[in-house]
Amino acid sequence: MAVGNLSKTGEEKTASRGQSEVNRRLKYISLAVLVVQNASLILSIRYVRTLPGDRFFTTSAVVMAEVLKVLTCLVIILLQKRLNVKEMVYFLIDVIVVQYKDTLKLAVPSLIYTLQNNLQYVAISNLPAATFQVTYQLKILTTALFSVLMLRKSLSRVQWISLLLLFAGVAIVQVQQEGNKEASVKDTSNQNYTVGLVAVVISCLSSGFAGVYFEKILKGSSASVWVRNVQLGIFGTALGLLGLWWNDGAAVAERGFLFGYTSMVWCVIFNQAFGGLLVAVVVKYADNILKGFATSFSIIVSTVTSIYLFGFHVDILFTAGAGLVIGAVYMYSLPKAPGSSASPSSSSSSSSSSEKTDRDAEMEAFLPKCAGKEKGS
């Protein structure tokens, strides 16, 4: 009997070591995916917007990304329903049409996200990729402030210090760029630094508010993240089409919806559509520190790549500002100290537990459910 127990314990330890090794590998894979997604989207948008020749309509690209995102989420929901189309249709009618009041709550963040996606194209078209990547980290500041105001979240002293460093770093980069506009923006006839800066600041503000608002909605609902993305996508597509008609209606009617689309443009759209969904799945294996490290590393990747692709000039001032931002992002992602205070500590622990539950739910939603779990769905 004792031999059997020892054998069982040995097998459990071996299985535990094997699982630990798998999780370690998945963390490294998560880091790579997060870095590539963060850096490649910005660099690819910048690249396609600076190429000579016919330019695609950014409003149509936003709409196309929303459509692809909705289709992807519908496929995932269909997998959840074990490829039962009828069951999926009845389910979607119930959560989207019958519970229309719940669906309408998504109109506000959807409007903001659509605006944000369009503004990102404007900002990246007028700013160097590295400058945009650094400045766009202001969304951490706006998200933190809205979280404190709307969700009553508490921030540790280290997080407040990191936000100040973040603001200082972005300010230094902007001062450097202001004195070096000619080097950072080659073709001043087509690119306007001020327009790009205003666009990225508004995008950061909208990102912070929409993210916190969406989190508040998710916490008060049992709907899966995929259903929420379908609801967001429906509004996003409608609002995107409205924006397309308002801004480029005549030109699209004359030249076509897909005017200027190349293989590289399609890569950008696919990255924008699937990147967020991919990260939602990958984040299950990535803690906050890893996410912060990935964001910091992607800034370095964007800067180095910009030097070779776009002739971006890096001096001491930019390096100092970017260094402050990278350090601030990493500091903000650090967990709160256990002895900081009783209330924040318990709040942090509860938040961490809730985040883990949300991640598990997202991953479970991504996979088809087996018969034994059907009742729980």
XYZ file of C-alpha atoms in Angstrom:
377
model
C 0.000 0.000 0.000
C 2.851 2.334 0.986
C 4.668 1.507 -2.242
C 1.515 2.385 -4.202
C 1.240 5.745 -2.440
C 4.918 6.524 -3.103
C 4.471 5.621 -6.750
C 1.399 7.858 -6.964
C 3.247 10.765 -5.323
C 6.136 10.333 -7.760
C 3.748 10.424 -10.736
C 2.066 13.572 -9.374
C 5.428 15.313 -8.970
C 6.442 14.334 -12.508
C 3.106 15.588 -13.879
C 3.474 18.826 -11.888
C 6.985 19.402 -13.257
C 5.737 18.684 -16.767
C 2.852 21.145 -16.368
C 5.205 23.774 -14.944
C 7.504 23.366 -17.955
C 4.565 23.708 -20.361
C 3.359 26.870 -18.584
C 6.888 28.335 -18.725
C 7.058 27.724 -22.462
C 3.586 29.197 -22.949
C 4.689 32.316 -21.060
C 7.589 32.814 -23.459
C 5.279 32.199 -26.420
C 2.831 34.721 -24.925
C 5.625 37.274 -24.590
C 6.641 36.803 -28.237
C 3.036 37.074 -29.477
C 2.352 40.218 -27.433
C 5.562 41.916 -28.616
C 4.985 41.027 -32.288
C 1.320 42.108 -32.176
C 2.071 45.416 -30.403
C 4.967 46.399 -32.665
C 3.856 44.962 -36.013
C 0.453 46.695 -36.097
C 1.927 50.170 -35.630
C 4.869 49.586 -37.972
C 2.707 48.040 -40.699
C 0.133 50.865 -40.565
C 2.934 53.430 -40.753
C 4.493 51.549 -43.657
C 1.334 51.288 -45.793
C 0.421 54.916 -45.108
C 3.808 56.183 -46.340
C 4.028 54.068 -49.501
C 3.742 55.950 -52.818
C 0.719 55.338 -55.031
C -2.999 55.016 -54.353
C -3.929 55.173 -50.688
C -6.703 52.993 -49.321
C -9.577 54.529 -47.377
C -8.851 54.155 -43.663
C -12.582 54.276 -42.917
C -13.147 51.186 -45.078
C -10.255 49.395 -43.326
C -11.897 50.057 -39.936
C -15.203 48.624 -41.194
C -13.501 45.567 -42.706
C -11.653 44.858 -39.437
C -14.946 45.000 -37.504
C -16.633 42.610 -39.952
C -13.769 40.101 -39.693
C -13.826 40.356 -35.889
C -17.572 39.634 -35.763
C -17.221 36.667 -38.144
C -14.401 35.236 -36.005
C -16.434 35.531 -32.805
C -19.436 33.919 -34.534
C -17.253 30.956 -35.525
C -16.061 30.615 -31.907
C -19.660 30.732 -30.609
C -20.603 28.111 -33.212
C -17.808 25.881 -31.879
C -19.189 26.424 -28.386
C -22.566 25.187 -29.592
C -20.910 22.084 -31.118
C -21.559 23.279 -34.710
C -25.328 23.461 -34.093
C -26.299 26.444 -36.283
C -29.936 26.485 -35.134
C -28.952 26.594 -31.475
C -26.452 29.363 -32.171
C -29.043 31.475 -34.033
C -31.590 31.129 -31.198
C -28.860 31.966 -28.677
C -27.788 35.121 -30.561
C -31.382 36.279 -31.029
C -31.896 35.910 -27.280
C -28.752 37.747 -26.142
C -28.767 40.443 -28.840
C -32.429 41.081 -29.775
C -34.556 39.872 -26.837
C -32.159 41.372 -24.310
C -31.850 44.552 -26.371
C -31.379 46.810 -23.343
C -28.212 44.913 -22.474
C -27.052 45.157 -26.098
C -27.635 48.916 -26.216
C -25.156 49.387 -23.361
C -22.420 48.509 -25.844
C -23.318 51.416 -28.144
C -21.219 53.902 -26.147
C -17.912 51.946 -26.031
C -18.460 50.828 -29.631
C -18.759 54.443 -30.784
C -15.581 55.314 -28.876
C -13.657 52.296 -30.184
C -14.673 53.130 -33.770
C -13.496 56.719 -33.263
C -10.280 55.432 -31.683
C -9.526 53.058 -34.572
C -9.949 55.869 -37.096
C -7.818 58.220 -35.002
C -5.031 55.636 -34.829
C -4.758 55.693 -38.618
C -4.677 59.514 -38.573
C -2.042 59.582 -35.824
C 0.259 56.943 -37.338
C -0.045 58.574 -40.774
C 1.302 61.821 -39.314
C 3.742 60.636 -36.626
C 6.874 58.469 -36.720
C 6.057 54.930 -35.543
C 8.400 55.142 -32.534
C 6.960 58.492 -31.437
C 3.420 57.161 -31.731
C 4.325 53.998 -29.782
C 5.813 56.017 -26.915
C 3.074 58.671 -26.831
C 0.290 56.071 -27.082
C 1.358 54.696 -23.687
C -0.524 57.683 -22.219
C -3.528 55.341 -22.448
C -2.150 53.707 -19.267
C -2.452 57.063 -17.504
C -5.983 57.750 -18.770
C -7.133 54.184 -18.013
C -5.744 54.428 -14.469
C -7.451 57.773 -13.828
C -10.812 56.568 -15.188
C -10.460 53.366 -13.118
C -10.003 55.436 -9.961
C -12.918 57.717 -10.825
C -15.430 55.191 -12.231
C -14.500 51.875 -10.580
C -13.108 53.270 -7.295
C -9.900 51.294 -7.772
C -6.926 52.045 -5.541
C -3.430 52.528 -6.933
C -0.241 51.817 -5.015
C 2.397 54.478 -4.426
C 4.655 52.796 -7.006
C 1.862 52.981 -9.597
C 1.283 56.709 -8.963
C 5.047 57.338 -9.295
C 5.100 55.288 -12.510
C 2.259 57.407 -13.947
C 4.228 60.590 -13.211
C 7.315 59.076 -14.884
C 5.159 58.039 -17.844
C 3.838 61.577 -18.289
C 7.357 63.024 -17.945
C 8.762 60.556 -20.479
C 6.084 61.340 -23.069
C 6.579 65.092 -22.484
C 10.343 64.756 -23.094
C 9.736 62.832 -26.334
C 7.309 65.523 -27.513
C 9.808 68.293 -26.728
C 12.454 66.383 -28.700
C 10.091 65.880 -31.642
C 8.970 69.514 -31.573
C 12.570 70.599 -32.059
C 13.223 67.938 -34.684
C 10.101 67.977 -36.861
C 11.972 68.079 -40.152
C 13.951 64.950 -39.325
C 10.969 63.017 -37.996
C 8.466 63.963 -40.677
C 10.030 64.019 -44.110
C 7.117 65.026 -46.291
C 5.471 67.976 -44.547
C 3.035 68.461 -47.431
C 1.282 65.157 -46.647
C 2.016 64.815 -42.924
C 1.056 67.165 -40.114
C 2.722 66.564 -36.737
C 0.163 68.616 -34.800
C -2.757 66.687 -36.300
C -1.035 63.415 -35.432
C -0.363 64.523 -31.843
C -3.955 65.680 -31.277
C -5.225 62.408 -32.761
C -3.088 60.239 -30.473
C -4.032 62.250 -27.349
C -7.766 61.966 -28.122
C -7.236 58.276 -28.887
C -5.592 57.776 -25.470
C -8.452 59.551 -23.696
C -11.080 57.541 -25.560
C -9.168 54.292 -25.003
C -9.030 54.883 -21.253
C -12.711 55.723 -20.911
C -13.956 52.976 -23.244
C -11.784 50.321 -21.588
C -13.011 51.139 -18.084
C -16.634 51.463 -19.241
C -16.406 48.087 -21.008
C -14.878 46.515 -17.875
C -17.764 47.880 -15.802
C -20.274 46.328 -18.205
C -18.462 42.969 -18.221
C -18.418 42.833 -14.418
C -22.168 43.364 -14.259
C -23.008 40.678 -16.817
C -22.637 36.926 -17.305
C -22.260 37.219 -21.107
C -19.032 35.793 -22.557
C -16.328 38.003 -24.040
C -17.154 36.590 -27.512
C -20.820 37.614 -27.277
C -19.722 41.071 -26.137
C -17.384 41.332 -29.123
C -20.234 40.407 -31.483
C -22.384 43.143 -29.915
C -19.516 45.625 -30.150
C -18.829 44.558 -33.729
C -22.437 45.080 -34.842
C -22.439 48.642 -33.545
C -18.848 49.171 -34.736
C -19.694 48.092 -38.290
C -22.783 50.319 -38.405
C -20.948 53.327 -36.969
C -17.930 52.648 -39.200
C -20.157 52.632 -42.298
C -21.692 55.906 -41.132
C -18.211 57.408 -40.727
C -17.204 56.080 -44.149
C -20.268 57.653 -45.769
C -19.680 60.964 -43.961
C -15.947 61.243 -44.661
C -15.314 59.294 -47.880
C -18.786 58.538 -49.246
C -18.371 60.186 -52.649
C -14.840 58.848 -53.183
C -15.816 55.281 -52.186
C -18.843 55.409 -54.511
C -16.551 56.470 -57.356
C -13.515 54.228 -56.706
C -14.932 51.305 -54.740
C -14.824 50.037 -51.150
C -11.588 48.087 -51.672
C -9.741 50.840 -53.578
C -6.010 50.857 -52.811
C -6.076 47.498 -51.023
C -2.826 45.544 -51.390
C -1.579 42.382 -49.709
C 0.143 44.574 -47.097
C -3.082 46.477 -46.397
C -4.885 43.159 -45.882
C -2.142 42.153 -43.414
C -2.798 45.352 -41.439
C -6.559 44.695 -41.385
C -6.112 41.067 -40.308
C -3.689 42.178 -37.596
C -6.154 44.766 -36.330
C -9.098 42.363 -36.441
C -7.502 39.250 -34.976
C -4.738 40.806 -32.889
C -6.989 41.800 -30.004
C -8.782 38.433 -29.989
C -5.485 36.565 -30.120
C -4.112 38.591 -27.217
C -7.288 37.863 -25.214
C -6.491 34.160 -25.487
C -2.724 34.538 -25.021
C -3.111 36.721 -21.902
C -4.358 33.621 -20.034
C -0.709 32.575 -19.786
C 0.763 36.069 -19.298
C 0.691 37.908 -15.981
C 0.716 41.713 -15.654
C 4.503 41.866 -15.354
C 4.913 39.944 -18.596
C 2.398 42.205 -20.349
C 4.272 45.274 -19.125
C 7.579 43.813 -20.277
C 6.064 42.980 -23.682
C 4.801 46.556 -24.116
C 8.197 47.967 -23.127
C 10.043 45.607 -25.465
C 7.685 46.448 -28.340
C 8.633 50.141 -27.949
C 12.290 49.180 -28.401
C 11.428 46.992 -31.414
C 9.383 49.811 -32.996
C 12.173 52.340 -32.451
C 14.946 50.132 -33.849
C 12.825 49.083 -36.840
C 11.871 52.725 -37.523
C 15.549 53.647 -37.760
C 16.089 51.148 -40.582
C 12.708 51.413 -42.355
C 11.877 55.107 -42.065
C 15.219 56.766 -41.293
C 14.013 57.739 -37.806
C 16.542 59.810 -35.841
C 17.200 58.858 -32.215
C 19.076 61.275 -29.944
C 19.791 61.479 -26.213
C 16.528 63.336 -25.459
C 14.354 60.739 -27.206
C 16.286 57.904 -25.554
C 15.785 59.474 -22.109
C 12.054 60.004 -22.683
C 11.500 56.531 -24.138
C 13.546 55.041 -21.271
C 11.294 56.750 -18.710
C 8.181 55.441 -20.492
C 9.564 51.883 -20.676
C 10.475 51.977 -16.977
C 7.079 53.451 -16.061
C 5.183 50.763 -17.999
C 7.142 48.046 -16.216
C 6.713 49.677 -12.775
C 2.973 50.088 -13.269
C 2.605 46.382 -14.061
C 4.323 45.295 -10.819
C 1.996 43.779 -8.188
C 1.152 45.824 -5.099
C 3.286 45.227 -2.018
C 1.496 42.863 0.413
C 1.980 45.183 3.378
C 0.955 48.418 1.653
C -2.426 48.550 3.437
C -5.122 46.143 4.431
C -7.793 47.441 2.156
C -5.795 47.860 -1.038
C -4.098 44.515 -0.450
C -7.359 42.628 -0.146
C -8.712 44.591 -3.065
C -5.654 43.650 -5.115
C -5.971 40.009 -4.112
C -9.655 40.006 -5.007
C -8.891 41.751 -8.294
C -6.171 39.210 -9.086
C -8.523 36.323 -8.333
C -11.269 37.919 -10.431
C -8.830 38.483 -13.316
C -7.749 34.836 -13.191
C -11.398 33.730 -13.255
C -12.092 36.002 -16.227
C -9.094 34.598 -18.117
C -10.187 31.028 -17.437
C -13.690 31.882 -18.625
C -12.316 33.447 -21.804
C -10.207 30.403 -22.613
C -13.114 28.058 -21.832
C -15.306 30.132 -24.141
C -12.695 29.787 -26.874
C -12.863 25.980 -26.835
C -15.867 23.805 -27.798
C -17.641 22.499 -24.724
C -17.966 18.786 -24.148
C -21.253 17.127 -23.342
C -20.574 16.968 -19.620
C -20.304 20.776 -19.387
C -23.262 21.609 -21.577
C -25.537 22.031 -18.601
C -23.250 24.639 -17.127
C -23.405 26.731 -20.285
